[in-house]
Short mmCIF file of C-alpha atoms and ligand atoms in Angstrom, two decimals:
data_model
loop_
_atom_site.label_atom_id
_atom_site.label_comp_id
_atom_site.label_asym_id
_atom_site.label_seq_id
_atom_site.Cartn_x
_atom_site.Cartn_y
_atom_site.Cartn_z
CA MET I 1 34.05 36.48 56.39
CA SER I 2 32.62 36.58 52.93
CA VAL I 3 30.05 34.29 51.40
CA ASN I 4 31.50 32.52 48.34
CA ILE I 5 29.47 31.51 45.31
CA THR I 6 30.77 28.78 42.98
CA PHE I 7 29.03 28.40 39.63
CA LEU I 8 28.82 24.63 39.13
CA GLY I 9 26.26 24.76 36.33
CA GLY I 10 23.92 27.10 34.52
CA ALA I 11 26.91 29.35 33.75
CA GLY I 12 27.19 30.11 30.03
CA THR I 13 24.52 27.45 29.39
CA VAL I 14 20.83 26.92 30.11
CA THR I 15 21.34 23.53 31.73
CA GLY I 16 22.82 22.02 34.88
CA SER I 17 21.73 24.87 37.19
CA LYS I 18 23.85 24.48 40.36
CA TYR I 19 25.24 27.22 42.60
CA LEU I 20 27.27 26.41 45.69
CA LEU I 21 27.27 28.93 48.54
CA ARG I 22 29.91 28.63 51.25
CA HIS I 23 30.41 30.50 54.51
CA GLU I 24 32.43 29.52 57.60
CA GLY I 25 32.57 25.83 56.75
CA LYS I 26 28.87 25.57 55.91
CA CYS I 27 27.67 24.73 52.38
CA LEU I 28 24.37 25.21 50.66
CA LEU I 29 23.56 24.10 47.12
CA LEU I 30 21.11 26.28 45.23
CA ASP I 31 19.46 24.08 42.58
CA CYS I 32 20.73 20.64 41.67
CA GLY I 33 20.23 20.41 37.93
CA LEU I 34 21.14 17.92 35.26
CA PHE I 35 23.20 18.93 32.22
CA GLN I 36 21.34 18.26 28.97
CA GLY I 37 21.99 18.93 25.29
CA TYR I 38 25.56 18.84 23.94
CA LYS I 39 27.46 15.68 24.80
CA LEU I 40 30.25 17.83 26.18
CA LEU I 41 27.74 19.22 28.68
CA ARG I 42 26.09 15.88 29.42
CA LEU I 43 29.52 14.43 30.27
CA ARG I 44 29.67 16.93 33.17
CA ASN I 45 26.95 14.86 34.87
CA TRP I 46 29.57 12.13 35.25
CA THR I 47 32.29 14.38 36.67
CA PRO I 48 32.30 14.50 40.48
CA LEU I 49 31.45 17.85 42.07
CA PRO I 50 34.40 19.78 43.56
CA ILE I 51 32.82 19.12 46.98
CA ALA I 52 31.90 15.75 48.47
CA PRO I 53 28.07 15.50 48.59
CA ASP I 54 28.17 14.58 52.29
CA GLN I 55 29.83 17.97 52.96
CA ILE I 56 26.77 19.84 51.63
CA ASP I 57 24.45 20.86 54.46
CA ALA I 58 21.26 21.62 52.54
CA VAL I 59 19.84 22.02 49.04
CA LEU I 60 17.27 24.56 47.83
CA LEU I 61 15.31 23.92 44.63
CA THR I 62 13.77 26.78 42.66
CA HIS I 63 11.60 24.44 40.58
CA ALA I 64 11.18 20.91 39.35
CA HIS I 65 12.45 21.04 35.75
CA LEU I 66 15.26 18.51 35.42
CA ASP I 67 17.85 21.14 34.54
CA HIS I 68 17.25 22.41 38.11
CA SER I 69 16.44 19.20 40.02
CA GLY I 70 17.58 16.22 37.94
CA TYR I 71 20.99 15.72 39.60
CA LEU I 72 19.44 15.18 43.03
CA PRO I 73 19.42 11.35 42.80
CA VAL I 74 23.18 11.41 42.07
CA LEU I 75 23.82 13.72 45.01
CA ALA I 76 21.85 11.45 47.35
CA LYS I 77 23.41 8.28 45.94
CA GLU I 78 26.84 9.75 46.61
CA GLY I 79 26.21 10.60 50.22
CA PHE I 80 24.16 13.79 50.61
CA LYS I 81 22.03 13.38 53.73
CA GLY I 82 20.58 16.85 54.35
CA HIS I 83 17.18 18.27 53.48
CA VAL I 84 16.11 19.52 50.07
CA TYR I 85 13.85 22.55 50.54
CA ALA I 86 11.31 23.40 47.85
CA SER I 87 7.75 24.69 47.47
CA ALA I 88 4.96 22.10 47.80
CA GLY I 89 4.35 22.33 44.04
CA THR I 90 8.01 21.64 43.29
CA ARG I 91 8.07 18.73 45.76
CA ASP I 92 4.98 17.17 44.17
CA LEU I 93 6.39 17.60 40.67
CA CYS I 94 9.78 16.15 41.66
CA ARG I 95 7.97 13.03 42.87
CA ILE I 96 6.76 12.62 39.28
CA LEU I 97 9.76 13.91 37.33
CA LEU I 98 12.74 12.35 39.08
CA PRO I 99 11.67 8.68 38.97
CA ASP I 100 10.72 9.18 35.33
CA SER I 101 14.14 10.68 34.63
CA GLY I 102 15.77 7.59 36.17
CA HIS I 103 13.49 5.36 34.12
CA ILE I 104 14.39 7.17 30.87
CA GLN I 105 18.10 6.85 31.64
CA GLU I 106 17.73 3.12 32.28
CA GLU I 107 15.77 2.72 29.05
CA ASP I 108 18.30 4.73 27.02
CA ALA I 109 21.17 2.66 28.43
CA ALA I 110 19.30 -0.60 27.74
CA PHE I 111 18.41 0.54 24.22
CA ALA I 112 22.02 1.51 23.51
CA ASN I 113 23.19 -1.88 24.78
CA ARG I 114 20.61 -3.80 22.72
CA HIS I 115 21.47 -2.00 19.53
CA GLY I 116 25.15 -1.69 20.24
CA PHE I 117 25.44 1.98 19.30
CA SER I 118 26.99 3.09 22.56
CA LYS I 119 30.75 3.57 22.55
CA HIS I 120 30.71 2.35 26.13
CA ALA I 121 30.08 -1.31 26.80
CA PRO I 122 27.89 -1.72 28.68
CA ALA I 123 26.23 1.73 28.70
CA LEU I 124 25.19 2.60 32.26
CA PRO I 125 22.40 4.91 33.45
CA LEU I 126 23.54 7.95 35.46
CA TYR I 127 20.95 6.84 38.00
CA THR I 128 18.01 4.49 38.08
CA ARG I 129 14.33 4.93 38.86
CA GLN I 130 15.03 3.33 42.24
CA ASP I 131 17.86 5.82 42.96
CA ALA I 132 15.39 8.62 42.26
CA LEU I 133 12.68 7.09 44.46
CA ASP I 134 15.27 6.72 47.24
CA CYS I 135 16.05 10.46 47.32
CA LEU I 136 12.46 11.73 47.48
CA HIS I 137 12.23 11.51 51.28
CA LEU I 138 14.84 14.30 51.50
CA LEU I 139 12.36 16.81 50.02
CA LYS I 140 10.82 19.22 52.53
CA ALA I 141 8.04 21.59 51.46
CA VAL I 142 8.25 25.25 52.48
CA ASP I 143 5.67 28.01 52.04
CA GLU I 144 6.29 31.03 49.89
CA GLY I 145 6.85 34.21 51.89
CA VAL I 146 7.75 32.31 55.07
CA THR I 147 11.40 32.67 56.16
CA PHE I 148 13.12 29.49 57.37
CA GLN I 149 16.66 28.43 58.28
CA PRO I 150 18.04 25.45 56.31
CA ILE I 151 21.31 25.98 58.22
CA PRO I 152 21.32 27.81 61.59
CA GLY I 153 21.83 31.52 60.84
CA TRP I 154 21.07 31.16 57.09
CA ARG I 155 17.66 32.72 56.43
CA VAL I 156 15.81 31.77 53.25
CA THR I 157 12.57 33.11 51.75
CA PHE I 158 10.89 31.79 48.59
CA SER I 159 8.65 33.93 46.37
CA THR I 160 6.61 33.29 43.20
CA ALA I 161 8.61 33.13 39.97
CA GLY I 162 5.75 32.21 37.60
CA HIS I 163 7.29 29.88 34.97
CA ILE I 164 5.76 26.54 36.10
CA LEU I 165 3.77 25.20 39.03
CA GLY I 166 5.72 25.75 42.26
CA ALA I 167 8.52 27.79 40.62
CA SER I 168 10.17 30.18 43.07
CA SER I 169 12.77 32.88 43.37
CA VAL I 170 14.98 32.54 46.44
CA LEU I 171 16.33 35.19 48.83
CA LEU I 172 19.18 34.05 51.09
CA GLU I 173 20.36 36.15 54.03
CA VAL I 174 23.62 35.09 55.67
CA ALA I 175 26.48 36.94 57.38
CA GLY I 176 24.80 40.29 56.65
CA ARG I 177 24.62 39.55 52.89
CA ARG I 178 21.40 39.37 50.90
CA ILE I 179 21.71 37.07 47.87
CA LEU I 180 18.79 36.78 45.46
CA PHE I 181 18.37 34.10 42.80
CA SER I 182 15.61 34.65 40.25
CA GLY I 183 15.21 30.96 39.37
CA ASP I 184 13.49 30.61 35.99
CA LEU I 185 11.20 33.63 35.67
CA GLY I 186 7.84 33.29 33.94
CA ARG I 187 6.21 35.86 31.74
CA THR I 188 3.90 38.46 33.13
CA ASP I 189 1.28 37.52 30.50
CA ASP I 190 1.34 33.70 30.73
CA LEU I 191 -1.95 31.93 29.95
CA ILE I 192 -1.89 29.72 33.03
CA MET I 193 0.85 30.83 35.44
CA ASN I 194 0.77 33.82 37.80
CA PRO I 195 3.26 36.63 37.10
CA PRO I 196 6.56 36.68 39.05
CA ALA I 197 6.51 38.53 42.39
CA LYS I 198 8.44 41.82 42.75
CA ALA I 199 12.14 41.34 43.46
CA PRO I 200 13.14 42.09 47.08
CA LEU I 201 16.12 44.10 48.32
CA ALA I 202 19.46 42.31 47.78
CA ASP I 203 23.20 43.10 47.37
CA THR I 204 23.91 40.22 45.00
CA VAL I 205 21.55 38.96 42.29
CA LEU I 206 21.74 35.86 40.12
CA ILE I 207 19.36 36.29 37.20
CA GLU I 208 18.42 33.77 34.51
CA SER I 209 18.90 34.80 30.88
CA THR I 210 17.32 32.06 28.73
CA TYR I 211 15.75 34.78 26.54
CA GLY I 212 18.20 37.52 27.53
CA ASP I 213 18.70 38.48 23.89
CA ARG I 214 15.09 38.29 22.73
CA GLU I 215 11.69 39.88 22.88
CA HIS I 216 8.61 37.71 22.64
CA PRO I 217 6.26 38.58 19.76
CA LYS I 218 3.27 40.71 20.66
CA GLU I 219 0.79 38.12 19.37
CA ASP I 220 -0.29 35.43 21.82
CA VAL I 221 0.02 31.69 21.49
CA LEU I 222 -3.60 31.37 20.31
CA ALA I 223 -2.89 33.59 17.30
CA GLU I 224 0.08 31.38 16.35
CA LEU I 225 -1.33 27.97 17.14
CA GLY I 226 -4.84 28.50 15.74
CA PRO I 227 -3.93 28.91 12.03
CA ALA I 228 -1.37 26.07 12.21
CA LEU I 229 -3.86 23.57 13.62
CA LYS I 230 -6.59 24.74 11.24
CA LYS I 231 -4.27 24.03 8.31
CA LEU I 232 -3.34 20.65 9.76
CA ALA I 233 -6.97 19.62 10.26
CA LYS I 234 -7.73 20.58 6.65
CA ARG I 235 -5.00 18.41 5.18
CA GLY I 236 -5.68 15.50 7.54
CA GLY I 237 -2.16 15.42 8.98
CA VAL I 238 -0.76 14.46 12.35
CA ALA I 239 0.83 17.11 14.55
CA VAL I 240 3.52 15.87 16.90
CA VAL I 241 4.11 18.36 19.69
CA PRO I 242 7.14 17.73 21.91
CA VAL I 243 6.23 19.28 25.26
CA PHE I 244 7.70 19.53 28.70
CA ALA I 245 5.39 17.28 30.72
CA VAL I 246 5.39 19.96 33.36
CA GLY I 247 4.23 23.37 32.27
CA ARG I 248 4.09 23.50 28.48
CA ALA I 249 1.83 20.43 28.19
CA GLN I 250 -0.81 22.12 30.35
CA ALA I 251 -0.39 25.52 28.65
CA LEU I 252 -0.84 23.91 25.22
CA LEU I 253 -3.88 21.89 26.33
CA HIS I 254 -5.45 25.06 27.68
CA ALA I 255 -4.68 26.93 24.44
CA ILE I 256 -6.19 24.14 22.29
CA HIS I 257 -9.24 24.07 24.56
CA LEU I 258 -9.69 27.85 24.13
CA LEU I 259 -9.27 27.60 20.34
CA LYS I 260 -11.99 24.96 20.20
CA LEU I 261 -14.30 27.07 22.40
CA ARG I 262 -13.76 30.07 20.10
CA GLY I 263 -14.45 27.94 17.05
CA ASP I 264 -11.02 28.73 15.58
CA ILE I 265 -10.27 25.03 15.09
CA PRO I 266 -12.70 22.11 14.63
CA HIS I 267 -14.18 20.94 17.92
CA SER I 268 -13.80 17.38 16.67
CA LEU I 269 -10.01 17.57 16.16
CA PRO I 270 -8.70 14.65 18.26
CA VAL I 271 -6.04 15.59 20.81
CA PHE I 272 -3.94 13.05 22.73
CA LEU I 273 -1.68 13.68 25.69
CA ASP I 274 0.77 10.79 25.48
CA SER I 275 2.88 11.22 28.58
CA PRO I 276 1.87 9.62 31.87
CA MET I 277 3.90 12.29 33.59
CA ALA I 278 2.07 15.11 31.86
CA VAL I 279 -1.28 13.43 32.62
CA HIS I 280 -0.29 13.20 36.29
CA THR I 281 0.90 16.82 36.32
CA THR I 282 -2.32 18.02 34.71
CA HIS I 283 -4.22 16.52 37.65
CA LEU I 284 -1.83 18.26 40.08
CA PHE I 285 -3.19 21.62 38.92
CA GLU I 286 -6.43 20.72 40.71
CA HIS I 287 -4.54 20.26 43.99
CA HIS I 288 -2.70 23.55 43.70
CA LEU I 289 -5.54 26.01 43.01
CA GLY I 290 -4.45 29.59 43.69
CA GLU I 291 -0.89 28.87 42.55
CA HIS I 292 -1.91 29.40 38.91
CA ARG I 293 -4.46 31.41 36.97
CA LEU I 294 -6.95 28.60 36.28
CA SER I 295 -10.21 28.35 38.19
CA SER I 296 -11.48 25.02 39.47
CA PRO I 297 -13.83 24.50 36.45
CA GLN I 298 -11.01 25.50 34.07
CA THR I 299 -8.68 22.95 35.71
CA ARG I 300 -11.32 20.28 35.25
CA ALA I 301 -11.76 21.33 31.61
CA LEU I 302 -8.00 20.97 31.20
CA THR I 303 -8.11 17.34 32.26
CA HIS I 304 -10.93 16.68 29.75
CA SER I 305 -9.44 18.60 26.83
CA ALA I 306 -7.48 15.61 25.51
CA THR I 307 -7.53 11.83 25.57
CA MET I 308 -5.08 10.95 28.30
CA ILE I 309 -2.75 8.12 27.32
CA ASN I 310 -1.14 6.19 30.13
CA SER I 311 -0.02 2.71 29.08
CA THR I 312 2.55 1.94 26.40
CA ASP I 313 -0.07 -0.25 24.66
CA GLU I 314 -2.39 2.75 24.31
CA SER I 315 0.57 4.78 23.09
CA ARG I 316 1.43 2.17 20.45
CA ALA I 317 -2.22 1.97 19.36
CA LEU I 318 -2.02 5.62 18.33
CA ALA I 319 0.19 4.53 15.42
CA SER I 320 -2.75 2.79 13.75
CA ARG I 321 -4.97 5.89 13.86
CA HIS I 322 -5.30 8.21 10.91
CA GLY I 323 -5.07 11.99 10.98
CA PRO I 324 -6.06 14.59 11.59
CA MET I 325 -4.93 14.46 15.16
CA VAL I 326 -2.64 16.21 17.60
CA ILE I 327 -0.25 14.24 19.79
CA LEU I 328 1.38 16.06 22.68
CA SER I 329 4.21 14.03 24.14
CA ALA I 330 7.39 14.50 26.21
CA SER I 331 10.18 15.40 26.27
CA GLY I 332 9.97 19.05 25.31
CA MET I 333 13.30 19.17 23.46
CA ALA I 334 12.82 15.64 22.04
CA THR I 335 15.85 14.41 23.99
CA GLY I 336 14.03 11.23 25.03
CA GLY I 337 10.67 9.76 25.96
CA ARG I 338 7.68 8.63 23.92
CA VAL I 339 7.74 11.61 21.58
CA LEU I 340 10.70 10.00 19.79
CA HIS I 341 8.54 7.11 18.56
CA HIS I 342 5.94 9.55 17.23
CA LEU I 343 8.61 11.67 15.52
CA ALA I 344 10.16 8.58 13.92
CA LEU I 345 6.72 7.57 12.63
CA TYR I 346 5.38 10.91 11.39
CA ALA I 347 8.38 13.12 10.51
CA GLY I 348 8.70 11.68 7.01
CA ASP I 349 5.28 12.78 5.66
CA HIS I 350 4.87 16.35 4.40
CA ARG I 351 1.18 16.42 5.46
CA ASN I 352 2.28 16.16 9.08
CA MET I 353 3.52 18.87 11.38
CA ILE I 354 6.04 19.11 14.20
CA ILE I 355 5.17 21.92 16.57
CA LEU I 356 7.99 23.14 18.84
CA THR I 357 6.70 24.97 21.86
CA GLY I 358 9.57 26.40 23.82
CA PHE I 359 13.29 26.99 24.09
CA GLN I 360 15.31 24.27 22.35
CA ALA I 361 18.73 23.98 23.97
CA PRO I 362 21.63 23.71 21.50
CA GLY I 363 22.68 20.11 20.94
CA THR I 364 19.19 18.70 21.53
CA ARG I 365 17.10 16.99 18.85
CA GLY I 366 14.62 19.85 19.25
CA ALA I 367 17.30 22.30 18.14
CA THR I 368 18.03 20.10 15.10
CA LEU I 369 14.32 20.08 14.22
CA ALA I 370 14.18 23.88 14.58
CA SER I 371 17.27 24.37 12.39
CA GLY I 372 15.55 23.18 9.19
CA ALA I 373 17.68 20.02 8.99
CA LYS I 374 16.73 17.43 6.37
CA SER I 375 16.98 14.51 8.77
CA VAL I 376 17.19 13.81 12.47
CA ARG I 377 18.84 10.93 14.29
CA ILE I 378 16.43 8.87 16.43
CA HIS I 379 17.34 5.63 18.20
CA GLY I 380 20.50 5.21 16.17
CA ARG I 381 18.98 5.80 12.72
CA ASP I 382 18.49 8.82 10.47
CA VAL I 383 14.84 9.80 10.02
CA GLU I 384 13.95 11.94 7.01
CA LEU I 385 12.30 15.25 7.90
CA ASN I 386 9.50 16.18 5.50
CA ALA I 387 6.88 17.27 8.00
CA GLU I 388 6.30 21.01 8.37
CA VAL I 389 8.15 22.33 11.41
CA VAL I 390 6.33 25.11 13.23
CA GLN I 391 8.10 26.90 16.05
CA LEU I 392 5.74 28.74 18.36
CA GLN I 393 7.53 31.94 19.32
CA SER I 394 4.91 32.91 21.88
CA ALA I 395 4.62 29.65 23.85
CA SER I 396 7.70 30.22 26.00
CA ALA I 397 7.50 29.80 29.77
CA HIS I 398 10.34 32.29 30.26
CA ALA I 399 10.38 36.05 30.64
CA ASP I 400 11.96 37.86 27.68
CA ALA I 401 14.69 40.50 27.95
CA PRO I 402 12.38 43.47 28.73
CA GLN I 403 10.52 41.37 31.34
CA LEU I 404 13.81 40.28 32.96
CA LEU I 405 14.87 43.92 33.18
CA ALA I 406 11.46 44.87 34.58
CA TRP I 407 11.92 42.25 37.32
CA LEU I 408 15.32 43.77 38.21
CA ARG I 409 13.80 47.26 38.17
CA SER I 410 11.19 46.11 40.69
CA MET I 411 13.97 45.90 43.33
CA PRO I 412 13.68 48.70 45.88
CA GLN I 413 17.37 49.58 45.39
CA ALA I 414 20.21 48.71 42.99
CA PRO I 415 22.28 45.67 44.03
CA ASN I 416 26.11 45.77 44.17
CA GLN I 417 26.56 42.95 41.68
CA VAL I 418 24.45 41.01 39.20
CA TYR I 419 25.53 37.59 37.90
CA VAL I 420 23.85 36.66 34.64
CA VAL I 421 23.30 32.90 34.62
CA HIS I 422 21.17 30.19 32.98
CA GLY I 423 21.51 31.34 29.39
CA GLU I 424 23.55 30.45 26.33
CA LEU I 425 26.63 32.70 26.14
CA ASN I 426 25.09 35.03 23.57
CA ALA I 427 21.84 35.51 25.45
CA ALA I 428 23.63 35.92 28.79
CA ASP I 429 26.06 38.49 27.40
CA GLU I 430 23.28 40.42 25.68
CA LEU I 431 21.37 40.66 28.97
CA ARG I 432 24.57 41.72 30.76
CA LYS I 433 24.93 44.61 28.28
CA ARG I 434 21.30 45.64 28.70
CA ILE I 435 21.70 45.65 32.50
CA LYS I 436 24.87 47.73 32.22
CA HIS I 437 23.50 50.22 29.71
CA GLN I 438 19.84 50.48 30.70
CA LEU I 439 20.19 50.19 34.49
CA GLY I 440 23.81 51.23 34.99
CA TRP I 441 24.40 48.24 37.31
CA ARG I 442 27.48 46.03 37.59
CA ALA I 443 26.81 42.76 35.81
CA MET I 444 28.93 39.83 34.67
CA VAL I 445 28.54 36.41 33.10
CA PRO I 446 30.42 34.05 35.42
CA GLU I 447 32.53 31.24 33.99
CA HIS I 448 31.65 27.62 34.65
CA GLY I 449 33.43 26.50 37.84
CA SER I 450 34.46 30.01 38.93
CA THR I 451 34.13 31.23 42.52
CA TRP I 452 33.29 34.80 43.57
CA PRO I 453 33.09 36.38 47.01
CA THR I 454 30.04 38.47 47.93
ZN1 ZN R 501 12.54 25.67 33.99
#
């Protein structure tokens, strides 16, 4: 009996990561991500899965980013009763991220209803903060390198993927098959995260391809960010930095801290972290020493490197401050959250700066900002874009094409089949070609919804 894989998300796109594995009537869901970006993709969040959630025996999460975990509250609401296995870091981050995701969806729905710009009356949230809180008890922490059985006879081992706190690659052994999923792989040279572990022996590999068609520049983030912030400080502008609350916020804080220590930017340049979630996550780094590169004093320095903004009143008060200053705020692709208010306020002035720090999925506001557009739509109105847009090429939390290939090469033996997932079509196909030509391995980009035997 074969083990079947169905690609329910993260196939031909970077969002909605969801892979269903079936064998002899048992079902395991690998990642449970939310679709983000294009409306066509977001609508998939409202389409029922081809399997009833109560028929799924267990869920494994590679990491806490919403495109890998954000569908969990829906799954639980619709009847999933099994365990959700994840690293302790991922579990802790999900406790922060998922309720916030529910909260944002409630706020967006309420905002759309108040201002009447939703085509649906009334606009409903996909799930609420309470739905998210209700699913958290399903999370079960597992240690990296320790094999466990989420379903009797299905052996699972997590290993370090780098990327963000708690991020893991997953090896699944069932019915004599060895199936390896890379999860989101970090870079080997990340400022704060450890490099990904070597890939173990497997017959089938699912590899992410966010940057499957690109090579990161040789210069580091300090060399890119330093001159930009120096220029900003000189002209007295405000830099709005959309950041993922988890991962990029901490990496950017650390980079700014280092730039100040080196004297590359004024020590007095005010920095604000306006995201309660990011503030919370920054403190989590202290509880997970050893799972990242920062020492205990460096973690403490991280929490003191910016003014931490928690309440909405404090956030609003920022509007009355004058530049120069740097405001880091979520979400990272400007799809929602407090960063929208800052963008609406500061995008119109050419002295200001918008600094994009990572991959901007097509269809997101971040992608619009990166495209050189003259205006951007925020809360139902067009906001003129005069601020300088700086896109940091080196601040990515993902491995680039050569690093993805290096991870594959670290396998003790060639697998039978590689599925290239979690990338836009172009990036995924480019990585597929590199795997075929440089490694001589069988690789394909699976279609959304397709099922393949292993
Ligand atoms: Zn991720």
